[in-house]
mmCIF file of C-alpha atoms and ligand atoms in Angstrom:
data_model
loop_
_atom_site.group_PDB
_atom_site.id
_atom_site.type_symbol
_atom_site.label_atom_id
_atom_site.label_comp_id
_atom_site.label_asym_id
_atom_site.label_seq_id
_atom_site.Cartn_x
_atom_site.Cartn_y
_atom_site.Cartn_z
ATOM 1 C CA MET A 568 157.854 178.312 175.962
ATOM 2 C CA PRO A 569 154.113 178.074 175.425
ATOM 3 C CA THR A 570 152.445 181.444 175.518
ATOM 4 C CA ALA A 571 149.565 182.213 177.895
ATOM 5 C CA THR A 572 147.083 181.945 175.054
ATOM 6 C CA THR A 573 148.284 178.548 173.839
ATOM 7 C CA THR A 574 148.127 177.068 177.326
ATOM 8 C CA SER A 575 144.659 178.463 177.955
ATOM 9 C CA SER A 576 143.470 177.215 174.571
ATOM 10 C CA ALA A 577 145.057 173.839 175.360
ATOM 11 C CA ARG A 578 143.050 173.829 178.582
ATOM 12 C CA ALA A 579 139.891 174.707 176.673
ATOM 13 C CA SER A 580 140.634 171.835 174.269
ATOM 14 C CA GLN A 581 140.997 169.504 177.229
ATOM 15 C CA ARG A 582 137.578 170.490 178.559
ATOM 16 C CA ARG A 583 136.091 170.180 175.094
ATOM 17 C CA SER A 584 137.649 166.721 174.745
ATOM 18 C CA ALA A 585 135.829 165.530 177.861
ATOM 19 C CA ASP A 586 132.517 166.740 176.362
ATOM 20 C CA LEU A 587 133.383 165.058 173.087
ATOM 21 C CA GLU A 588 133.994 161.730 174.825
ATOM 22 C CA ALA A 589 130.482 161.952 176.266
ATOM 23 C CA ALA A 590 129.039 162.787 172.836
ATOM 24 C CA ILE A 591 130.919 159.852 171.289
ATOM 25 C CA ALA A 592 129.561 157.463 173.886
ATOM 26 C CA ALA A 593 126.018 158.701 173.174
ATOM 27 C CA ASP A 594 126.235 158.610 169.357
ATOM 28 C CA PRO A 595 129.456 157.123 167.945
ATOM 29 C CA GLY A 596 128.024 157.038 164.419
ATOM 30 C CA ALA A 597 128.041 160.855 164.282
ATOM 31 C CA PHE A 598 131.819 160.945 164.188
ATOM 32 C CA ARG A 599 134.462 160.258 161.596
ATOM 33 C CA ILE A 600 138.035 160.268 162.805
ATOM 34 C CA LEU A 601 141.084 161.019 160.732
ATOM 35 C CA THR A 602 144.425 160.249 162.241
ATOM 36 C CA GLY A 603 147.798 159.215 160.904
ATOM 37 C CA ASP A 604 151.514 158.687 161.306
ATOM 38 C CA ARG A 605 154.291 159.793 159.048
ATOM 39 C CA PRO A 606 156.019 156.783 157.479
ATOM 40 C CA THR A 607 159.441 157.552 158.918
ATOM 41 C CA GLY A 608 159.988 154.366 160.922
ATOM 42 C CA PRO A 609 158.304 151.587 162.864
ATOM 43 C CA LEU A 610 155.757 152.492 165.529
ATOM 44 C CA HIS A 611 156.820 152.060 169.129
ATOM 45 C CA ILE A 612 155.344 151.664 172.609
ATOM 46 C CA GLY A 613 154.920 155.437 172.916
ATOM 47 C CA HIS A 614 152.577 155.359 169.904
ATOM 48 C CA TYR A 615 150.781 152.372 171.351
ATOM 49 C CA PHE A 616 149.955 153.915 174.717
ATOM 50 C CA GLY A 617 149.678 157.448 173.347
ATOM 51 C CA THR A 618 147.397 156.889 170.384
ATOM 52 C CA LEU A 619 147.072 153.387 168.877
ATOM 53 C CA ALA A 620 145.217 151.889 171.835
ATOM 54 C CA ASN A 621 142.901 154.903 171.805
ATOM 55 C CA ARG A 622 142.155 154.503 168.096
ATOM 56 C CA VAL A 623 141.213 150.889 168.608
ATOM 57 C CA ARG A 624 139.022 151.855 171.570
ATOM 58 C CA LEU A 625 137.164 154.441 169.469
ATOM 59 C CA GLN A 626 136.846 152.056 166.521
ATOM 60 C CA ASP A 627 135.396 149.405 168.810
ATOM 61 C CA ALA A 628 133.009 151.984 170.265
ATOM 62 C CA GLY A 629 131.558 152.417 166.755
ATOM 63 C CA VAL A 630 133.287 155.573 165.498
ATOM 64 C CA GLU A 631 134.308 155.496 161.832
ATOM 65 C CA LEU A 632 138.086 155.429 161.748
ATOM 66 C CA MET A 633 140.267 156.607 158.868
ATOM 67 C CA VAL A 634 143.995 156.145 159.265
ATOM 68 C CA LEU A 635 146.144 158.138 156.931
ATOM 69 C CA ILE A 636 149.750 157.448 156.041
ATOM 70 C CA PRO A 637 150.977 160.912 154.966
ATOM 71 C CA ASP A 638 153.758 159.776 152.688
ATOM 72 C CA TYR A 639 154.205 163.166 150.999
ATOM 73 C CA GLN A 640 154.739 164.665 154.453
ATOM 74 C CA ALA A 641 157.674 162.335 154.949
ATOM 75 C CA LEU A 642 159.363 164.487 152.284
ATOM 76 C CA THR A 643 159.201 167.573 154.454
ATOM 77 C CA ASP A 644 162.247 166.567 156.454
ATOM 78 C CA ARG A 645 164.031 164.078 154.203
ATOM 79 C CA THR A 646 164.573 163.747 150.505
ATOM 80 C CA ALA A 647 165.198 160.015 150.114
ATOM 81 C CA THR A 648 162.156 157.955 149.167
ATOM 82 C CA ALA A 649 163.781 154.530 148.842
ATOM 83 C CA GLN A 650 162.712 153.602 152.398
ATOM 84 C CA LEU A 651 159.151 154.816 151.989
ATOM 85 C CA ARG A 652 157.594 151.630 150.682
ATOM 86 C CA GLU A 653 158.977 149.510 153.482
ATOM 87 C CA ASN A 654 157.961 152.093 156.083
ATOM 88 C CA VAL A 655 154.435 152.381 154.675
ATOM 89 C CA PHE A 656 153.815 148.632 154.752
ATOM 90 C CA GLY A 657 155.464 148.481 158.172
ATOM 91 C CA LEU A 658 152.832 150.928 159.416
ATOM 92 C CA VAL A 659 150.018 148.902 157.884
ATOM 93 C CA ALA A 660 151.330 145.814 159.725
ATOM 94 C CA ASP A 661 151.637 147.784 162.996
ATOM 95 C CA TYR A 662 148.052 149.038 162.653
ATOM 96 C CA LEU A 663 146.538 145.655 161.951
ATOM 97 C CA ALA A 664 148.574 143.947 164.678
ATOM 98 C CA THR A 665 147.352 146.398 167.301
ATOM 99 C CA GLY A 666 143.708 145.837 166.411
ATOM 100 C CA ILE A 667 142.744 148.307 163.704
ATOM 101 C CA ASP A 668 140.202 146.305 161.726
ATOM 102 C CA PRO A 669 140.359 146.826 157.950
ATOM 103 C CA ALA A 670 136.771 145.646 157.604
ATOM 104 C CA ARG A 671 135.626 148.708 159.548
ATOM 105 C CA ALA A 672 138.519 151.158 159.301
ATOM 106 C CA THR A 673 140.093 152.743 156.225
ATOM 107 C CA ILE A 674 143.880 152.742 156.011
ATOM 108 C CA PHE A 675 145.254 154.807 153.120
ATOM 109 C CA ALA A 676 148.279 156.714 151.830
ATOM 110 C CA HIS A 677 147.584 160.307 150.864
ATOM 111 C CA SER A 678 149.772 160.200 147.767
ATOM 112 C CA GLN A 679 147.263 157.728 146.285
ATOM 113 C CA VAL A 680 144.278 160.028 146.675
ATOM 114 C CA GLU A 681 144.435 162.587 143.889
ATOM 115 C CA ALA A 682 141.378 164.578 144.959
ATOM 116 C CA LEU A 683 142.849 165.097 148.436
ATOM 117 C CA ASN A 684 145.954 166.686 146.996
ATOM 118 C CA GLN A 685 144.013 168.821 144.573
ATOM 119 C CA LEU A 686 142.120 170.394 147.472
ATOM 120 C CA LEU A 687 145.411 171.892 148.533
ATOM 121 C CA LEU A 688 145.026 174.522 145.768
ATOM 122 C CA PRO A 689 141.747 176.151 146.827
ATOM 123 C CA PHE A 690 142.826 175.794 150.452
ATOM 124 C CA LEU A 691 146.078 177.649 149.801
ATOM 125 C CA SER A 692 143.984 180.511 148.460
ATOM 126 C CA LEU A 693 142.197 180.784 151.817
ATOM 127 C CA VAL A 694 145.235 181.498 154.006
ATOM 128 C CA SER A 695 147.961 184.093 153.886
ATOM 129 C CA VAL A 696 151.686 183.435 153.794
ATOM 130 C CA ALA A 697 151.978 185.274 157.137
ATOM 131 C CA GLU A 698 149.373 182.992 158.722
ATOM 132 C CA ILE A 699 151.176 179.858 157.633
ATOM 133 C CA GLY A 700 154.419 181.399 158.834
ATOM 134 C CA ARG A 701 152.979 181.722 162.345
ATOM 135 C CA ASN A 702 152.354 177.969 162.617
ATOM 136 C CA PRO A 703 154.758 176.723 165.307
ATOM 137 C CA THR A 704 155.974 173.690 163.336
ATOM 138 C CA VAL A 705 156.689 175.822 160.288
ATOM 139 C CA LYS A 706 158.287 178.493 162.477
ATOM 140 C CA GLU A 707 160.567 175.975 164.180
ATOM 141 C CA GLU A 708 161.585 174.525 160.864
ATOM 142 C CA MET A 709 162.253 178.009 159.508
ATOM 143 C CA ALA A 710 164.414 178.771 162.548
ATOM 144 C CA ALA A 711 166.258 175.448 162.228
ATOM 145 C CA THR A 712 166.971 175.534 158.504
ATOM 146 C CA GLY A 713 166.334 179.089 157.372
ATOM 147 C CA SER A 714 163.638 180.079 154.902
ATOM 148 C CA GLY A 715 166.135 179.895 152.049
ATOM 149 C CA VAL A 716 166.437 176.152 152.563
ATOM 150 C CA MET A 717 162.935 175.179 153.666
ATOM 151 C CA SER A 718 160.953 173.608 150.855
ATOM 152 C CA GLY A 719 157.617 174.930 149.662
ATOM 153 C CA LEU A 720 156.089 171.609 150.695
ATOM 154 C CA MET A 721 157.337 172.067 154.238
ATOM 155 C CA PHE A 722 155.852 175.550 154.255
ATOM 156 C CA ALA A 723 152.506 174.262 153.015
ATOM 157 C CA TYR A 724 152.522 171.409 155.541
ATOM 158 C CA PRO A 725 149.687 172.625 157.811
ATOM 159 C CA VAL A 726 147.513 173.396 154.781
ATOM 160 C CA HIS A 727 148.188 169.935 153.377
ATOM 161 C CA GLN A 728 147.092 168.514 156.700
ATOM 162 C CA ALA A 729 143.854 170.491 156.391
ATOM 163 C CA ALA A 730 143.358 168.867 152.970
ATOM 164 C CA ASP A 731 143.894 165.443 154.581
ATOM 165 C CA ILE A 732 141.253 166.094 157.193
ATOM 166 C CA LEU A 733 138.666 168.017 155.195
ATOM 167 C CA SER A 734 138.856 165.849 152.058
ATOM 168 C CA CYS A 735 137.645 162.980 154.245
ATOM 169 C CA ARG A 736 135.002 165.192 155.874
ATOM 170 C CA ALA A 737 136.444 164.061 159.192
ATOM 171 C CA ASN A 738 135.061 165.875 162.235
ATOM 172 C CA LEU A 739 137.329 164.451 164.911
ATOM 173 C CA VAL A 740 141.113 164.372 165.030
ATOM 174 C CA PRO A 741 142.829 162.682 167.984
ATOM 175 C CA VAL A 742 145.988 164.678 168.617
ATOM 176 C CA GLY A 743 148.684 165.543 171.067
ATOM 177 C CA LYS A 744 148.970 169.167 172.231
ATOM 178 C CA ASP A 745 151.724 169.871 169.688
ATOM 179 C CA GLN A 746 149.251 169.335 166.842
ATOM 180 C CA LEU A 747 146.632 171.795 168.107
ATOM 181 C CA PRO A 748 147.834 174.720 165.952
ATOM 182 C CA HIS A 749 147.550 172.546 162.818
ATOM 183 C CA LEU A 750 144.028 171.695 163.727
ATOM 184 C CA GLU A 751 143.219 175.324 164.371
ATOM 185 C CA LEU A 752 144.338 176.161 160.842
ATOM 186 C CA SER A 753 142.125 173.369 159.465
ATOM 187 C CA ARG A 754 139.209 174.940 161.317
ATOM 188 C CA VAL A 755 140.039 178.368 159.894
ATOM 189 C CA ILE A 756 140.174 176.923 156.386
ATOM 190 C CA ALA A 757 136.834 175.147 156.836
ATOM 191 C CA ARG A 758 135.266 178.342 158.167
ATOM 192 C CA ARG A 759 136.612 180.557 155.391
ATOM 193 C CA PHE A 760 135.610 178.105 152.693
ATOM 194 C CA ASN A 761 132.083 178.082 154.088
ATOM 195 C CA GLU A 762 131.949 181.887 154.335
ATOM 196 C CA ARG A 763 133.185 182.378 150.801
ATOM 197 C CA TYR A 764 131.604 179.555 148.864
ATOM 198 C CA SER A 765 128.830 178.089 150.932
ATOM 199 C CA PRO A 766 127.428 180.848 153.154
ATOM 200 C CA GLU A 767 123.872 179.496 153.314
ATOM 201 C CA THR A 768 124.620 176.016 154.571
ATOM 202 C CA PRO A 769 128.168 175.483 155.846
ATOM 203 C CA PHE A 770 129.737 172.727 153.743
ATOM 204 C CA PHE A 771 132.698 171.695 155.891
ATOM 205 C CA ALA A 772 132.311 170.849 159.560
ATOM 206 C CA GLU A 773 135.082 172.400 161.634
ATOM 207 C CA PRO A 774 137.104 169.400 162.788
ATOM 208 C CA GLU A 775 137.622 169.068 166.523
ATOM 209 C CA ALA A 776 140.699 167.980 168.422
ATOM 210 C CA LEU A 777 140.326 165.027 170.719
ATOM 211 C CA LEU A 778 143.200 165.318 173.156
ATOM 212 C CA SER A 779 144.753 162.098 174.344
ATOM 213 C CA ARG A 780 144.377 161.307 178.020
ATOM 214 C CA ALA A 781 147.473 159.151 177.972
ATOM 215 C CA PRO A 782 150.585 160.361 179.774
ATOM 216 C CA LEU A 783 153.507 161.180 177.522
ATOM 217 C CA LEU A 784 156.321 158.621 177.598
ATOM 218 C CA LEU A 785 159.930 159.727 177.428
ATOM 219 C CA GLY A 786 162.557 157.911 175.416
ATOM 220 C CA LEU A 787 164.731 155.387 177.257
ATOM 221 C CA ASP A 788 167.499 157.994 177.334
ATOM 222 C CA GLY A 789 165.225 160.577 178.952
ATOM 223 C CA ARG A 790 164.853 162.656 175.777
ATOM 224 C CA LYS A 791 161.693 162.850 173.678
ATOM 225 C CA MET A 792 160.817 159.395 172.364
ATOM 226 C CA GLY A 793 161.242 159.322 168.596
ATOM 227 C CA LYS A 794 160.770 156.831 165.773
ATOM 228 C CA SER A 795 164.190 157.537 164.381
ATOM 229 C CA LEU A 796 166.098 158.379 167.591
ATOM 230 C CA GLY A 797 166.843 154.782 168.657
ATOM 231 C CA ASN A 798 165.503 155.510 172.149
ATOM 232 C CA SER A 799 162.213 153.652 171.993
ATOM 233 C CA VAL A 800 161.026 150.063 171.999
ATOM 234 C CA PRO A 801 159.497 149.355 168.600
ATOM 235 C CA LEU A 802 156.269 147.340 168.715
ATOM 236 C CA ARG A 803 157.866 144.691 166.551
ATOM 237 C CA ALA A 804 161.004 144.306 168.737
ATOM 238 C CA SER A 805 161.707 140.749 169.899
ATOM 239 C CA ALA A 806 161.834 139.811 173.593
ATOM 240 C CA ASP A 807 165.648 139.819 173.449
ATOM 241 C CA GLU A 808 165.825 143.191 171.710
ATOM 242 C CA THR A 809 163.449 144.557 174.324
ATOM 243 C CA ALA A 810 165.735 143.329 177.119
ATOM 244 C CA ARG A 811 168.723 144.916 175.387
ATOM 245 C CA LEU A 812 166.983 148.269 174.836
ATOM 246 C CA VAL A 813 165.624 148.453 178.377
ATOM 247 C CA GLY A 814 169.022 147.379 179.713
ATOM 248 C CA LYS A 815 170.584 150.487 178.152
ATOM 249 C CA ALA A 816 167.974 152.846 179.604
ATOM 250 C CA THR A 817 169.164 155.781 181.700
ATOM 251 C CA THR A 818 168.489 155.468 185.445
ATOM 252 C CA ASP A 819 170.007 156.989 188.592
ATOM 253 C CA SER A 820 172.008 155.593 191.501
ATOM 254 C CA GLN A 821 169.280 155.521 194.167
ATOM 255 C CA ARG A 822 168.345 151.972 195.189
ATOM 256 C CA LEU A 823 164.822 152.819 196.290
ATOM 257 C CA VAL A 824 162.566 152.889 193.252
ATOM 258 C CA THR A 825 159.899 155.597 193.416
ATOM 259 C CA TYR A 826 157.428 157.205 191.051
ATOM 260 C CA ASP A 827 158.413 160.851 191.074
ATOM 261 C CA PRO A 828 158.280 162.223 187.513
ATOM 262 C CA GLN A 829 159.412 165.707 188.550
ATOM 263 C CA ARG A 830 162.588 164.767 190.378
ATOM 264 C CA ARG A 831 163.406 161.375 188.846
ATOM 265 C CA PRO A 832 162.119 161.572 185.263
ATOM 266 C CA GLU A 833 164.064 158.601 183.830
ATOM 267 C CA VAL A 834 163.317 156.118 186.620
ATOM 268 C CA SER A 835 159.683 157.262 186.777
ATOM 269 C CA ASN A 836 159.355 156.836 183.039
ATOM 270 C CA LEU A 837 160.426 153.199 183.343
ATOM 271 C CA VAL A 838 158.000 152.686 186.223
ATOM 272 C CA LEU A 839 155.249 154.225 184.087
ATOM 273 C CA ILE A 840 156.015 151.964 181.116
ATOM 274 C CA ALA A 841 155.719 148.844 183.263
ATOM 275 C CA ALA A 842 152.595 150.195 184.979
ATOM 276 C CA LEU A 843 150.901 150.913 181.633
ATOM 277 C CA CYS A 844 151.755 147.410 180.402
ATOM 278 C CA ARG A 845 150.243 145.863 183.504
ATOM 279 C CA ASP A 846 147.334 148.318 183.893
ATOM 280 C CA GLN A 847 148.647 149.064 187.345
ATOM 281 C CA ASP A 848 149.075 152.226 189.367
ATOM 282 C CA PRO A 849 152.697 153.456 188.999
ATOM 283 C CA ASP A 850 153.066 154.186 192.729
ATOM 284 C CA ASP A 851 152.016 150.635 193.592
ATOM 285 C CA LEU A 852 154.434 149.215 191.091
ATOM 286 C CA ALA A 853 157.310 151.322 192.423
ATOM 287 C CA ARG A 854 156.526 150.144 195.968
ATOM 288 C CA GLU A 855 156.531 146.549 194.778
ATOM 289 C CA ILE A 856 160.102 146.933 193.505
ATOM 290 C CA GLY A 857 161.141 148.891 196.574
ATOM 291 C CA GLU A 858 164.887 148.704 197.244
ATOM 292 C CA GLY A 859 165.562 146.550 194.174
ATOM 293 C CA GLY A 860 167.291 149.386 192.327
ATOM 294 C CA ALA A 861 167.746 149.777 188.582
ATOM 295 C CA VAL A 862 168.448 146.086 187.985
ATOM 296 C CA ALA A 863 165.150 144.920 189.449
ATOM 297 C CA LEU A 864 163.292 147.785 187.783
ATOM 298 C CA LYS A 865 164.668 146.936 184.351
ATOM 299 C CA ALA A 866 163.821 143.269 184.808
ATOM 300 C CA VAL A 867 160.228 144.203 185.667
ATOM 301 C CA VAL A 868 159.944 146.599 182.716
ATOM 302 C CA THR A 869 161.334 144.038 180.278
ATOM 303 C CA GLU A 870 158.991 141.328 181.476
ATOM 304 C CA ALA A 871 155.978 143.633 181.520
ATOM 305 C CA LEU A 872 156.652 144.778 177.940
ATOM 306 C CA ASN A 873 157.271 141.271 176.675
ATOM 307 C CA GLU A 874 154.077 139.993 178.243
ATOM 308 C CA ARG A 875 151.916 142.888 177.131
ATOM 309 C CA PHE A 876 153.151 142.843 173.538
ATOM 310 C CA ALA A 877 153.571 139.090 172.966
ATOM 311 C CA GLY A 878 150.228 138.770 171.190
ATOM 312 C CA ILE A 879 150.691 141.918 169.100
ATOM 313 C CA ARG A 880 154.184 140.818 168.093
ATOM 314 C CA ALA A 881 153.038 137.351 167.073
ATOM 315 C CA ARG A 882 150.258 138.837 164.939
ATOM 316 C CA ARG A 883 152.643 141.366 163.464
ATOM 317 C CA ALA A 884 155.107 138.652 162.442
ATOM 318 C CA GLU A 885 152.318 136.745 160.692
ATOM 319 C CA LEU A 886 151.216 139.889 158.875
ATOM 320 C CA ALA A 887 154.745 140.783 157.813
ATOM 321 C CA ALA A 888 155.043 137.331 156.270
ATOM 322 C CA ASP A 889 152.034 138.058 154.060
ATOM 323 C CA PRO A 890 152.892 141.159 152.007
ATOM 324 C CA GLY A 891 150.133 140.360 149.517
ATOM 325 C CA TYR A 892 147.540 140.801 152.231
ATOM 326 C CA LEU A 893 149.055 144.095 153.404
ATOM 327 C CA ARG A 894 148.983 145.378 149.818
ATOM 328 C CA GLU A 895 145.344 144.358 149.512
ATOM 329 C CA VAL A 896 144.383 146.164 152.733
ATOM 330 C CA LEU A 897 146.103 149.356 151.607
ATOM 331 C CA ALA A 898 144.691 149.144 148.072
ATOM 332 C CA GLU A 899 141.164 148.798 149.456
ATOM 333 C CA GLY A 900 141.729 151.679 151.872
ATOM 334 C CA ASN A 901 143.077 153.868 149.076
ATOM 335 C CA GLU A 902 140.026 153.041 146.980
ATOM 336 C CA ARG A 903 137.632 153.977 149.777
ATOM 337 C CA ALA A 904 139.499 157.208 150.508
ATOM 338 C CA ARG A 905 139.447 158.063 146.792
ATOM 339 C CA ALA A 906 135.687 157.686 146.694
ATOM 340 C CA ILE A 907 135.215 159.940 149.729
ATOM 341 C CA ALA A 908 137.725 162.606 148.689
ATOM 342 C CA GLY A 909 136.471 162.480 145.085
ATOM 343 C CA GLU A 910 132.995 163.315 146.252
ATOM 344 C CA THR A 911 134.315 166.160 148.412
ATOM 345 C CA LEU A 912 136.253 167.628 145.492
ATOM 346 C CA ALA A 913 133.211 167.374 143.229
ATOM 347 C CA ASP A 914 131.161 169.292 145.811
ATOM 348 C CA VAL A 915 133.918 171.867 146.255
ATOM 349 C CA ARG A 916 134.065 172.453 142.509
ATOM 350 C CA ARG A 917 130.301 172.805 142.348
ATOM 351 C CA LEU A 918 130.305 175.343 145.196
ATOM 352 C CA MET A 919 133.136 177.252 143.499
ATOM 353 C CA TYR A 920 131.304 177.336 140.139
ATOM 354 C CA MET A 921 134.029 175.240 138.609
ATOM 355 C CA ARG A 922 131.823 172.765 136.831
ATOM 356 C CA TYR A 923 132.229 173.050 133.103
HETATM 357 N N1 LIG B 492 151.298 165.883 161.069
HETATM 358 C C1 LIG B 492 151.039 164.617 161.712
HETATM 359 C C2 LIG B 492 152.330 164.176 162.445
HETATM 360 O O1 LIG B 492 153.404 164.641 162.138
HETATM 361 C C3 LIG B 492 150.643 163.543 160.740
HETATM 362 C C4 LIG B 492 149.426 163.906 159.966
HETATM 363 C C5 LIG B 492 149.369 164.317 158.679
HETATM 364 C C6 LIG B 492 148.084 163.920 160.439
HETATM 365 N N2 LIG B 492 148.092 164.560 158.297
HETATM 366 C C7 LIG B 492 147.287 164.336 159.362
HETATM 367 C C8 LIG B 492 147.509 163.630 161.662
HETATM 368 C C9 LIG B 492 145.911 164.484 159.501
HETATM 369 C C10 LIG B 492 146.130 163.773 161.801
HETATM 370 C C11 LIG B 492 145.354 164.198 160.715
HETATM 371 O O2 LIG B 492 152.243 163.336 163.307
#
């Protein structure tokens, strides 16, 4: 259950996000975005409508976009690393296929940026163990596994995320509501660093959350949509796989298709997916299907997905066939991120009198 304060601060963030959109439109060059996805599996349609399309929109509006692949964070909930490489390059292909332009945007893996990781040390000195322990993600993990099992890396996770953001001097982080507490901690760390080591002129800008306006999609089984839950449609899925996945989706036994997310979450979710694909109003789309029932609905959803993603899938297949190019894009992104984070670390050391 969200507490009263988190919901009111979420509402404040929503209002702030509207102001930020206006500021971005007026002066896109004043913003640098950092965003990213853990390399735990291929990106799916939920990512596309929830965040990828928005990133491309902001990039095309002239905002500087940095896309981070937090590969160390993949170790917070799994120990095996054999899949990492494939997942990382899979993400790079997903990004490029959806329109992230490596000539303008920087795609990088945080394990390759030494200065970013080194910032974790001074940042850890700025927060207390109790403060980290109050972070909802850390708290949930502690409740799920017990503090005797949780790794130190998992515990440091929100501080590591602050190092991601602040090492790049990013001032804008597009997030879902669940990430707001992480961002709040990044702001606290920026503020405390400034107070302690740079009181005259604040060195770090406090990064701001840009809340997504996109509606949240459910998984095809009605649960939360997840990369590794098998209940999504991956961007790279073929037309046949899409038909198979949609065919298995949970529906109900009413023939009349309606858009009523409260009472009919699964059916409405399918209506919403098709409506997003076609840029159509979900109520209109539901009316179009009318008494067609689940069979007609699933046929519409499958076709809408396959049409909307045909171009992205074709581009993705071409990219996947050219691993040398994907490596080059990531290597260049890593290099750019290293330059930026290296400069930040040099400044941090100077401000901390650690130049010898
Ligand atoms: N924690 C984010 C997630 O699980 C991923 C992430 C790591 C991130 N570092 C970030 C997102 C910095 C934005 C900015 O989805």
